Amino acid sequence: MTAHDETTKAPGSSAFDHAPMPRFLISESTDPYRNIATEEALVDAALPGECILFLWQNENTIVIGRNQNPWKECRIAEFEADGGRIARRLSGGGAVFHDIGNLNFTFVARGEAYDVSRHMNVMCAAVQSFGLDARVSGRNDATVDGAKFSGNAFFRSNERKCHHGTLMIDVDTGKLARYLQPDSKKLAAKGVESVRSRVVNLASLNSRVTVETLSIALVEAFSEACGTPAKPLDPARLDECNIEQRRARFASHAWIFGHTAPFNHALGDRFAWGNLDIELSIKGGEIEHASIFSDVLDAEFIARLSDSLEGCRYDKDGIGKCLEALEPETDEQQTMRADCLGLFRSDF
């Protein structure tokens, strides 16, 4: 599957040359990995001439774009310590925070049944039904009075295409700002970085907007745009075992972190026993190479430290296990190891 950009027509027109058969599915799960797996399964299941609207929610999740570095986008260790989950989607674009105050939508279709202009019109019309002046902004956002309430992204698998996005209804913006602040550590990385925008919750503009009422409005606007009532998707079209297999892939460390492009991480400090500067090369979510510079007299320990880090999983727990396995031979080495552990734990 490949990510791609889409251009949209100006919203407002309701006439479309190729109105598809509308189908909809509302997820009962707030598990991000299952929802992304279901979305991918829907892409494969789309029939000619139909468009599927999938509505879903994730609880306490940061979703990054396919080409993003999670360590540059969010405070991973802090977020995971607070029970959050990191997920990587199939489309490009920036990082977003999901909680149950956010409603996600997905449009899946193939061929001429796929029409981003229609999808954006459906989304805006649903919000406009609450008396709010929803407008498309640029290629990928929707705003009310200049504040963003929806971000959109796209991917395709051969002739099958997917357009999905967020709808901020009552999101905890304090958590959004807290967790999506990029880490302060020195990372030299390639990849797509998120663009921060002024955001707004729709419920703050009209208290009648809830996940339930907006879901109903979306299905109604979808039906109107297609000129026929949208019908629920037959659950038998999705194989549960297949979705579980897909879920396992999206929940794996290899998918979430291993897909990150190679990057470098530099850190260091001065301790009572000497200076320590560490340069790490990260590839596939693991430390491929560690260069360590120090003015400490015990050069043998520094060499052992470097060797112990190479091949470690690049996270606080992975590095901690590797350093704890490094047996100190003197009291000074024990102090040095403890200081190194503290340095990494504070940096993550």
Coordinates of N, CA, C and O in Angstrom, one line a residue, residues 153-257:
A153 N -5.8 12.3 5.6 CA -4.7 11.6 5.0 C -5.2 10.5 4.1 O -6.4 10.2 4.1
F154 N -4.3 10.0 3.2 CA -4.8 9.1 2.1 C -3.8 8.0 1.9 O -2.6 8.2 2.1
F155 N -4.3 6.8 1.4 CA -3.4 5.8 0.9 C -4.2 5.0 -0.1 O -5.4 5.0 -0.2
R156 N -3.4 4.2 -0.9 CA -4.1 3.4 -1.9 C -3.4 2.0 -1.9 O -2.3 1.8 -1.5
S157 N -4.2 1.0 -2.4 CA -3.7 -0.3 -2.7 C -4.2 -0.7 -4.1 O -5.4 -1.1 -4.2
N158 N -3.4 -0.5 -5.1 CA -3.8 -0.7 -6.5 C -4.9 0.2 -6.8 O -4.8 1.4 -6.6
E159 N -6.1 -0.3 -7.2 CA -7.2 0.6 -7.6 C -8.0 1.0 -6.4 O -8.9 1.8 -6.5
R160 N -7.8 0.3 -5.3 CA -8.6 0.6 -4.1 C -7.9 1.7 -3.3 O -6.7 1.8 -3.1
K161 N -8.7 2.7 -2.8 CA -8.2 3.9 -2.2 C -8.9 4.1 -0.9 O -10.0 3.7 -0.7
C162 N -8.2 4.8 0.0 CA -8.7 5.1 1.3 C -8.4 6.6 1.7 O -7.3 7.1 1.5
H163 N -9.4 7.2 2.2 CA -9.3 8.6 2.7 C -9.8 8.6 4.1 O -11.0 8.2 4.4
H164 N -9.0 9.0 5.1 CA -9.4 8.9 6.5 C -9.0 10.2 7.2 O -8.2 11.0 6.7
G165 N -9.7 10.5 8.3 CA -9.4 11.7 9.0 C -10.0 11.7 10.4 O -10.7 10.8 10.8
T166 N -9.7 12.8 11.1 CA -10.1 12.9 12.5 C -11.2 14.0 12.6 O -11.3 14.9 11.8
L167 N -12.0 13.9 13.6 CA -13.0 14.9 13.9 C -13.0 15.2 15.4 O -13.3 14.3 16.3
M168 N -12.4 16.3 15.8 CA -12.3 16.7 17.2 C -13.6 17.1 17.8 O -14.1 18.2 17.4
I169 N -14.1 16.4 18.7 CA -15.4 16.7 19.3 C -15.2 17.2 20.7 O -15.6 18.3 21.1
D170 N -14.6 16.4 21.5 CA -14.3 16.8 22.9 C -13.0 16.2 23.4 O -12.9 15.5 24.4
V171 N -11.9 16.4 22.6 CA -10.6 15.9 22.9 C -10.0 16.6 24.0 O -10.1 17.8 24.2
D172 N -9.2 15.9 24.9 CA -8.5 16.5 25.9 C -7.3 17.2 25.3 O -6.2 16.6 25.1
T173 N -7.4 18.5 25.1 CA -6.4 19.2 24.4 C -5.1 19.4 25.3 O -4.0 19.7 24.8
G174 N -5.3 19.3 26.6 CA -4.1 19.4 27.5 C -3.2 18.2 27.3 O -2.0 18.4 27.2
K175 N -3.8 17.0 27.1 CA -3.0 15.8 26.8 C -2.4 15.9 25.4 O -1.2 15.5 25.2
L176 N -3.2 16.4 24.5 CA -2.7 16.6 23.1 C -1.4 17.4 23.1 O -0.4 17.0 22.5
A177 N -1.5 18.6 23.8 CA -0.3 19.5 23.8 C 0.8 18.8 24.6 O 2.0 19.0 24.2
R178 N 0.5 18.1 25.6 CA 1.6 17.6 26.5 C 2.3 16.5 25.8 O 3.6 16.4 25.8
Y179 N 1.6 15.5 25.2 CA 2.3 14.3 24.6 C 2.8 14.5 23.2 O 3.8 13.8 22.8
L180 N 2.3 15.5 22.5 CA 2.7 15.7 21.1 C 3.8 16.7 21.0 O 4.2 17.1 19.9
Q181 N 4.4 17.2 22.1 CA 5.5 18.0 22.1 C 6.7 17.2 21.7 O 7.0 16.2 22.4
P182 N 7.5 17.5 20.6 CA 8.6 16.7 20.3 C 9.7 16.6 21.4 O 9.8 17.6 22.2
D183 N 10.3 15.5 21.5 CA 11.4 15.3 22.5 C 12.5 16.3 22.4 O 12.8 16.7 21.3
S184 N 13.1 16.7 23.5 CA 14.1 17.7 23.5 C 15.5 17.1 23.2 O 16.5 17.8 22.9
K185 N 15.6 15.7 23.2 CA 16.9 15.1 22.9 C 17.4 15.4 21.5 O 16.6 15.7 20.6
K186 N 18.7 15.3 21.3 CA 19.3 15.6 20.1 C 19.2 14.5 19.1 O 19.9 13.5 19.1
L187 N 18.2 14.6 18.2 CA 18.0 13.6 17.2 C 18.3 14.2 15.8 O 17.7 15.3 15.5
A188 N 19.1 13.5 15.0 CA 19.3 13.9 13.6 C 18.5 12.9 12.8 O 19.0 11.7 12.6
A189 N 17.4 13.3 12.3 CA 16.5 12.3 11.6 C 15.9 12.8 10.3 O 15.6 14.0 10.3
K190 N 15.7 12.0 9.4 CA 14.9 12.3 8.2 C 13.4 11.9 8.4 O 13.1 11.2 9.4
G191 N 12.6 12.3 7.5 CA 11.2 11.9 7.7 C 10.3 13.1 7.7 O 10.7 14.2 7.7
V192 N 9.0 12.8 7.8 CA 8.0 13.9 7.8 C 7.7 14.3 9.2 O 7.4 13.5 10.1
E193 N 7.8 15.6 9.5 CA 7.5 16.1 10.8 C 6.1 16.8 10.8 O 5.6 17.3 9.8
S194 N 5.4 16.7 11.9 CA 4.0 17.2 12.0 C 4.1 18.7 12.0 O 5.0 19.4 12.5
V195 N 3.0 19.3 11.5 CA 2.8 20.7 11.5 C 1.7 21.0 12.6 O 0.6 20.5 12.5
R196 N 2.1 21.8 13.5 CA 1.2 22.1 14.6 C 0.2 23.3 14.2 O 0.7 24.3 13.7
S197 N -1.1 23.1 14.4 CA -2.1 24.1 14.0 C -2.9 24.4 15.2 O -3.0 23.6 16.2
R198 N -3.6 25.6 15.1 CA -4.6 25.9 16.2 C -5.8 25.0 16.0 O -6.3 24.9 14.9
V199 N -6.2 24.3 17.0 CA -7.3 23.4 16.9 C -8.5 23.8 17.8 O -8.3 24.6 18.7
V200 N -9.6 23.2 17.5 CA -10.8 23.5 18.2 C -11.7 22.2 18.4 O -11.7 21.4 17.5
N201 N -12.3 22.1 19.5 CA -13.3 21.0 19.7 C -14.7 21.5 19.2 O -15.1 22.6 19.6
L202 N -15.3 20.6 18.5 CA -16.7 21.0 17.9 C -17.7 21.2 19.1 O -18.6 22.1 19.0
A203 N -17.6 20.4 20.1 CA -18.5 20.5 21.2 C -18.4 21.8 22.0 O -19.4 22.3 22.6
S204 N -17.2 22.5 21.9 CA -17.1 23.8 22.5 C -17.8 24.9 21.7 O -18.1 25.9 22.3
L205 N -18.1 24.6 20.5 CA -18.8 25.5 19.6 C -20.3 25.3 19.6 O -21.1 26.2 19.4
N206 N -20.7 24.0 19.8 CA -22.1 23.6 19.9 C -22.2 22.3 20.8 O -21.7 21.3 20.3
S207 N -22.8 22.4 21.9 CA -22.8 21.3 22.9 C -23.7 20.2 22.3 O -23.6 19.0 22.9
R208 N -24.4 20.4 21.3 CA -25.2 19.3 20.7 C -24.3 18.3 19.9 O -24.8 17.2 19.5
V209 N -23.1 18.7 19.6 CA -22.2 17.8 18.9 C -21.6 16.8 19.8 O -20.9 17.2 20.7
T210 N -22.0 15.6 19.6 CA -21.4 14.5 20.4 C -20.9 13.4 19.4 O -21.2 13.5 18.2
V211 N -20.2 12.4 19.9 CA -19.8 11.3 19.0 C -21.0 10.7 18.4 O -21.0 10.4 17.2
E212 N -22.1 10.4 19.2 CA -23.3 9.8 18.6 C -24.0 10.6 17.6 O -24.4 10.2 16.5
T213 N -24.2 11.9 18.0 CA -25.0 12.8 17.0 C -24.2 13.1 15.8 O -24.8 13.1 14.7
L214 N -22.9 13.2 15.9 CA -22.1 13.5 14.7 C -22.0 12.2 13.8 O -22.0 12.3 12.6
S215 N -22.0 11.0 14.4 CA -22.0 9.8 13.6 C -23.3 9.7 12.8 O -23.3 9.3 11.6
I216 N -24.4 10.0 13.4 CA -25.7 10.0 12.7 C -25.7 11.0 11.6 O -26.1 10.7 10.5
A217 N -25.2 12.2 11.9 CA -25.2 13.2 10.8 C -24.3 12.8 9.7 O -24.6 13.1 8.5
L218 N -23.2 12.1 9.9 CA -22.3 11.7 8.9 C -23.0 10.7 8.0 O -22.9 10.7 6.7
V219 N -23.6 9.7 8.6 CA -24.3 8.7 7.8 C -25.4 9.4 6.9 O -25.6 9.0 5.8
E220 N -26.2 10.3 7.5 CA -27.2 11.0 6.8 C -26.6 11.8 5.6 O -27.2 11.8 4.5
A221 N -25.6 12.5 5.9 CA -24.9 13.3 4.8 C -24.4 12.4 3.7 O -24.4 12.8 2.5
F222 N -23.8 11.3 4.1 CA -23.3 10.3 3.2 C -24.4 9.8 2.3 O -24.3 9.7 1.0
S223 N -25.6 9.5 2.9 CA -26.7 9.0 2.1 C -27.2 10.1 1.1 O -27.5 9.8 -0.1
E224 N -27.2 11.3 1.6 CA -27.7 12.4 0.7 C -26.7 12.6 -0.5 O -27.1 12.8 -1.6
A225 N -25.4 12.6 -0.2 CA -24.5 12.8 -1.2 C -24.5 11.7 -2.3 O -24.2 11.9 -3.5
C226 N -24.9 10.5 -1.9 CA -24.9 9.3 -2.8 C -26.3 9.2 -3.4 O -26.5 8.3 -4.4
G227 N -27.3 9.9 -2.9 CA -28.6 9.8 -3.5 C -29.4 8.6 -3.1 O -30.4 8.3 -3.8
T228 N -29.0 7.9 -2.1 CA -29.7 6.7 -1.7 C -29.3 6.4 -0.2 O -28.1 6.7 0.1
P229 N -30.1 5.8 0.6 CA -29.8 5.5 2.0 C -28.6 4.6 2.1 O -28.5 3.6 1.4
A230 N -27.7 5.0 3.0 CA -26.5 4.1 3.3 C -27.0 2.9 4.1 O -27.8 3.1 5.0
K231 N -26.5 1.8 3.7 CA -26.9 0.5 4.4 C -25.7 0.0 5.3 O -24.6 0.2 4.9
P232 N -26.0 -0.6 6.4 CA -24.9 -1.2 7.2 C -24.1 -2.3 6.4 O -24.7 -3.0 5.6
L233 N -22.8 -2.3 6.5 CA -22.0 -3.3 5.9 C -22.3 -4.7 6.5 O -22.3 -4.8 7.7
D234 N -22.4 -5.7 5.7 CA -22.6 -7.0 6.2 C -21.3 -7.5 6.9 O -20.3 -7.6 6.3
P235 N -21.4 -7.8 8.2 CA -20.2 -8.2 8.9 C -19.5 -9.4 8.4 O -18.3 -9.7 8.6
A236 N -20.3 -10.3 7.7 CA -19.8 -11.5 7.1 C -18.7 -11.2 6.1 O -17.9 -12.2 5.7
R237 N -18.6 -10.0 5.6 CA -17.7 -9.7 4.5 C -16.3 -9.6 5.1 O -15.3 -9.5 4.3
L238 N -16.1 -9.5 6.4 CA -14.8 -9.4 7.1 C -14.6 -10.7 7.9 O -15.4 -11.1 8.7
D239 N -13.4 -11.3 7.6 CA -13.0 -12.5 8.3 C -12.3 -12.1 9.6 O -11.3 -11.4 9.6
E240 N -12.8 -12.6 10.7 CA -12.3 -12.3 12.0 C -10.9 -12.7 12.2 O -10.0 -12.0 12.8
C241 N -10.5 -13.9 11.8 CA -9.2 -14.4 11.9 C -8.2 -13.6 11.1 O -7.1 -13.3 11.5
N242 N -8.6 -13.1 9.9 CA -7.8 -12.3 9.1 C -7.5 -10.9 9.8 O -6.4 -10.4 9.7
I243 N -8.6 -10.4 10.4 CA -8.4 -9.1 11.1 C -7.4 -9.3 12.3 O -6.6 -8.4 12.5
E244 N -7.5 -10.4 13.0 CA -6.6 -10.6 14.1 C -5.2 -10.7 13.6 O -4.3 -10.3 14.3
Q245 N -5.0 -11.3 12.5 CA -3.6 -11.4 11.9 C -3.1 -10.0 11.6 O -1.9 -9.7 11.8
R246 N -4.0 -9.2 11.0 CA -3.6 -7.9 10.6 C -3.3 -7.1 11.9 O -2.3 -6.3 12.0
R247 N -4.1 -7.3 12.9 CA -3.9 -6.5 14.2 C -2.6 -6.8 14.8 O -1.9 -5.9 15.3
A248 N -2.2 -8.1 14.8 CA -0.9 -8.5 15.4 C 0.2 -7.8 14.6 O 1.2 -7.3 15.3
R249 N 0.1 -7.6 13.3 CA 1.2 -6.9 12.6 C 1.2 -5.4 13.0 O 2.3 -4.9 13.2
F250 N 0.1 -4.8 13.1 CA 0.0 -3.3 13.4 C 0.4 -3.1 14.8 O 0.9 -2.0 15.1
A251 N 0.3 -4.1 15.7 CA 0.6 -3.9 17.1 C 2.1 -4.2 17.4 O 2.6 -4.0 18.5
S252 N 2.8 -4.7 16.4 CA 4.2 -5.2 16.6 C 5.2 -4.1 16.7 O 5.0 -3.0 16.1
H253 N 6.2 -4.3 17.5 CA 7.3 -3.4 17.6 C 7.9 -3.1 16.2 O 8.3 -2.0 15.9
A254 N 8.0 -4.2 15.4 CA 8.6 -4.1 14.0 C 7.8 -3.0 13.2 O 8.5 -2.3 12.4
W255 N 6.5 -3.0 13.3 CA 5.7 -2.1 12.5 C 5.8 -0.7 13.1 O 6.0 0.3 12.3
I256 N 5.6 -0.6 14.4 CA 5.5 0.8 15.0 C 6.8 1.5 15.0 O 6.9 2.7 14.6
F257 N 7.9 0.8 15.4 CA 9.2 1.4 15.5 C 10.2 1.0 14.5 O 11.1 1.8 14.1

